[in-house]
C-alpha cells in the first residue's frame, strides 16, 4: 500500500490524544478536513495492509492492579514464524518485535496479576520448547515515543 499525504497526516495525528467526546473519530476527522467515514476507511485500509498492526490505548497494567513484563526469546530463523504465531496467540502478549540479536524475539506480557506473567511465560515455554527470559520493570520512564509518518 502506498501512503498518500492524507494517510500520513492521519497516522501522525492518531499518535496523540483523542478528544474526550462522544464521537472522537468524528472530531479528529473534522480537525483534518475529512469525514468520519473517510478517516475510518483509511485507518481500516492501513490496518488491512499491515501499515499499522493495532490501534488502541496503552493501559498501565500495574496502575490498574495488574502486571507487565518485557520478555525475550532466542528463536532460530527457521522456527521464527511458527514461534511468533504461538506467542502471539496468547491474549496477554501486548506486542512482539523481531530484533537482530541472539535474543531476536521481544514482547511484552500484560496480565491481571503478577503470577499471570510467570504462568503465561511458562505456557509459552511449554508450547515452543524455548526459554522465555523475563525482564520486569524496575523503574518507569516516559519517553513520549512518536513515529513520523
Short mmCIF file of C-alpha atoms in Angstrom, two decimals:
data_model
loop_
_atom_site.label_atom_id
_atom_site.label_comp_id
_atom_site.label_asym_id
_atom_site.label_seq_id
_atom_site.Cartn_x
_atom_site.Cartn_y
_atom_site.Cartn_z
CA UNK A 1 0.00 0.00 0.00
CA UNK A 2 1.30 3.42 -0.95
CA UNK A 3 0.54 6.07 1.65
CA UNK A 4 -0.62 9.45 0.45
CA UNK A 5 -0.27 12.75 2.30
CA UNK A 6 -3.67 12.30 3.99
CA UNK A 7 -2.76 8.81 5.25
CA UNK A 8 0.47 10.18 6.72
CA UNK A 9 -1.40 13.08 8.34
CA UNK A 10 -3.84 10.60 9.91
CA UNK A 11 -1.00 8.41 11.24
CA UNK A 12 0.77 11.39 12.75
CA UNK A 13 -2.40 12.79 14.31
CA UNK A 14 -3.65 9.49 15.75
CA UNK A 15 -0.50 9.13 17.85
CA UNK A 16 -1.68 12.00 20.04
CA UNK A 17 -4.55 12.11 22.48
CA UNK A 18 -8.04 11.56 21.14
CA UNK A 19 -10.64 14.13 22.15
CA UNK A 20 -12.71 13.05 25.15
CA UNK A 21 -16.04 13.44 23.38
CA UNK A 22 -18.82 11.04 22.45
CA UNK A 23 -17.57 10.78 18.83
CA UNK A 24 -13.77 11.19 18.91
CA UNK A 25 -13.22 9.95 15.34
CA UNK A 26 -15.68 12.49 14.01
CA UNK A 27 -13.86 15.24 15.93
CA UNK A 28 -10.45 14.18 14.58
CA UNK A 29 -11.86 13.83 11.06
CA UNK A 30 -13.27 17.36 11.23
CA UNK A 31 -9.92 18.64 12.51
CA UNK A 32 -8.23 17.03 9.47
CA UNK A 33 -10.86 18.19 6.95
CA UNK A 34 -12.22 14.67 6.40
CA UNK A 35 -15.47 12.87 7.02
CA UNK A 36 -15.58 10.35 9.84
CA UNK A 37 -16.26 7.58 7.28
CA UNK A 38 -13.20 8.57 5.24
CA UNK A 39 -10.99 8.60 8.36
CA UNK A 40 -12.24 5.17 9.47
CA UNK A 41 -11.98 3.72 5.95
CA UNK A 42 -8.40 4.91 5.61
CA UNK A 43 -7.47 3.52 9.02
CA UNK A 44 -9.09 0.18 8.13
CA UNK A 45 -7.18 0.02 4.84
CA UNK A 46 -3.90 0.76 6.62
CA UNK A 47 -4.65 -1.94 9.19
CA UNK A 48 -5.59 -4.45 6.46
CA UNK A 49 -2.34 -3.63 4.66
CA UNK A 50 -0.45 -4.00 7.99
CA UNK A 51 0.85 -0.44 7.80
CA UNK A 52 -0.48 -0.36 11.36
CA UNK A 53 -0.97 -3.55 13.34
CA UNK A 54 -3.27 -2.21 16.02
CA UNK A 55 -4.88 0.97 17.14
CA UNK A 56 -5.91 1.49 20.70
CA UNK A 57 -4.87 2.74 24.09
CA UNK A 58 -1.91 1.53 26.08
CA UNK A 59 -3.06 0.84 29.60
CA UNK A 60 -0.76 0.95 32.59
CA UNK A 61 -1.42 -2.59 33.77
CA UNK A 62 0.34 -2.01 37.10
CA UNK A 63 -1.75 1.09 37.86
CA UNK A 64 -4.86 -0.99 37.20
CA UNK A 65 -3.69 -3.68 39.63
CA UNK A 66 -2.15 -5.96 37.00
CA UNK A 67 1.38 -6.59 35.86
CA UNK A 68 3.52 -6.39 32.76
CA UNK A 69 6.95 -7.61 31.81
CA UNK A 70 9.33 -7.32 28.87
CA UNK A 71 10.31 -10.77 27.63
CA UNK A 72 12.81 -12.11 25.12
CA UNK A 73 13.49 -15.39 23.36
CA UNK A 74 16.27 -16.76 21.16
CA UNK A 75 14.46 -18.27 18.19
CA UNK A 76 16.07 -19.93 15.16
CA UNK A 77 15.37 -18.29 11.82
CA UNK A 78 13.68 -21.46 10.58
CA UNK A 79 11.27 -21.55 13.54
CA UNK A 80 10.65 -17.82 13.88
CA UNK A 81 7.24 -17.63 12.17
CA UNK A 82 5.95 -20.75 13.96
CA UNK A 83 7.07 -19.47 17.36
CA UNK A 84 5.75 -15.99 16.55
CA UNK A 85 2.31 -17.45 15.84
CA UNK A 86 2.31 -19.41 19.11
CA UNK A 87 3.47 -16.44 21.18
CA UNK A 88 1.01 -14.01 19.58
CA UNK A 89 -1.87 -16.45 20.16
CA UNK A 90 -1.72 -15.51 23.85
CA UNK A 91 -4.00 -12.55 24.60
CA UNK A 92 -1.51 -11.43 27.26
CA UNK A 93 1.04 -10.54 24.54
CA UNK A 94 0.78 -6.78 24.06
CA UNK A 95 3.21 -6.54 21.14
CA UNK A 96 6.04 -8.51 19.62
CA UNK A 97 9.14 -7.37 17.75
CA UNK A 98 11.95 -9.13 15.88
CA UNK A 99 15.45 -7.87 16.66
CA UNK A 100 18.83 -8.56 15.08
CA UNK A 101 20.42 -10.08 18.16
CA UNK A 102 20.82 -13.54 19.67
CA UNK A 103 17.66 -12.69 21.64
CA UNK A 104 15.70 -11.92 18.49
CA UNK A 105 12.08 -12.04 19.70
CA UNK A 106 10.99 -9.38 22.20
CA UNK A 107 7.45 -8.99 23.50
CA UNK A 108 5.53 -7.57 26.43
CA UNK A 109 3.24 -9.61 28.64
CA UNK A 110 0.39 -7.76 30.34
CA UNK A 111 -1.66 -9.76 32.84
CA UNK A 112 -4.23 -9.21 35.56
CA UNK A 113 -1.85 -10.45 38.27
CA UNK A 114 1.90 -10.72 38.81
CA UNK A 115 1.51 -14.51 38.86
CA UNK A 116 -0.05 -14.30 35.40
CA UNK A 117 3.31 -13.22 33.97
CA UNK A 118 5.03 -16.39 35.17
CA UNK A 119 2.09 -18.58 34.13
CA UNK A 120 2.00 -17.16 30.60
CA UNK A 121 5.78 -17.31 30.19
CA UNK A 122 5.74 -20.95 31.34
CA UNK A 123 2.92 -21.76 28.89
CA UNK A 124 4.90 -20.22 26.02
CA UNK A 125 7.98 -22.21 27.04
CA UNK A 126 5.94 -25.46 27.08
CA UNK A 127 4.40 -24.70 23.67
CA UNK A 128 7.65 -23.66 21.97
CA UNK A 129 10.38 -25.51 23.87
CA UNK A 130 12.28 -22.21 24.13
CA UNK A 131 13.16 -20.34 27.31
CA UNK A 132 11.34 -17.05 27.89
CA UNK A 133 13.63 -14.55 29.60
CA UNK A 134 11.73 -12.09 31.77
CA UNK A 135 12.85 -8.50 32.34
CA UNK A 136 10.47 -6.93 34.87
CA UNK A 137 10.26 -3.16 35.05
CA UNK A 138 12.40 -1.71 37.83
CA UNK A 139 11.76 1.94 37.05
CA UNK A 140 9.32 3.68 34.73
CA UNK A 141 10.44 6.13 32.07
CA UNK A 142 8.02 8.06 29.87
CA UNK A 143 9.73 8.86 26.59
CA UNK A 144 6.78 10.21 24.58
CA UNK A 145 7.60 7.95 21.63
CA UNK A 146 6.15 9.09 18.29
CA UNK A 147 6.93 7.90 14.78
CA UNK A 148 6.69 10.45 11.99
CA UNK A 149 4.84 9.00 9.02
#
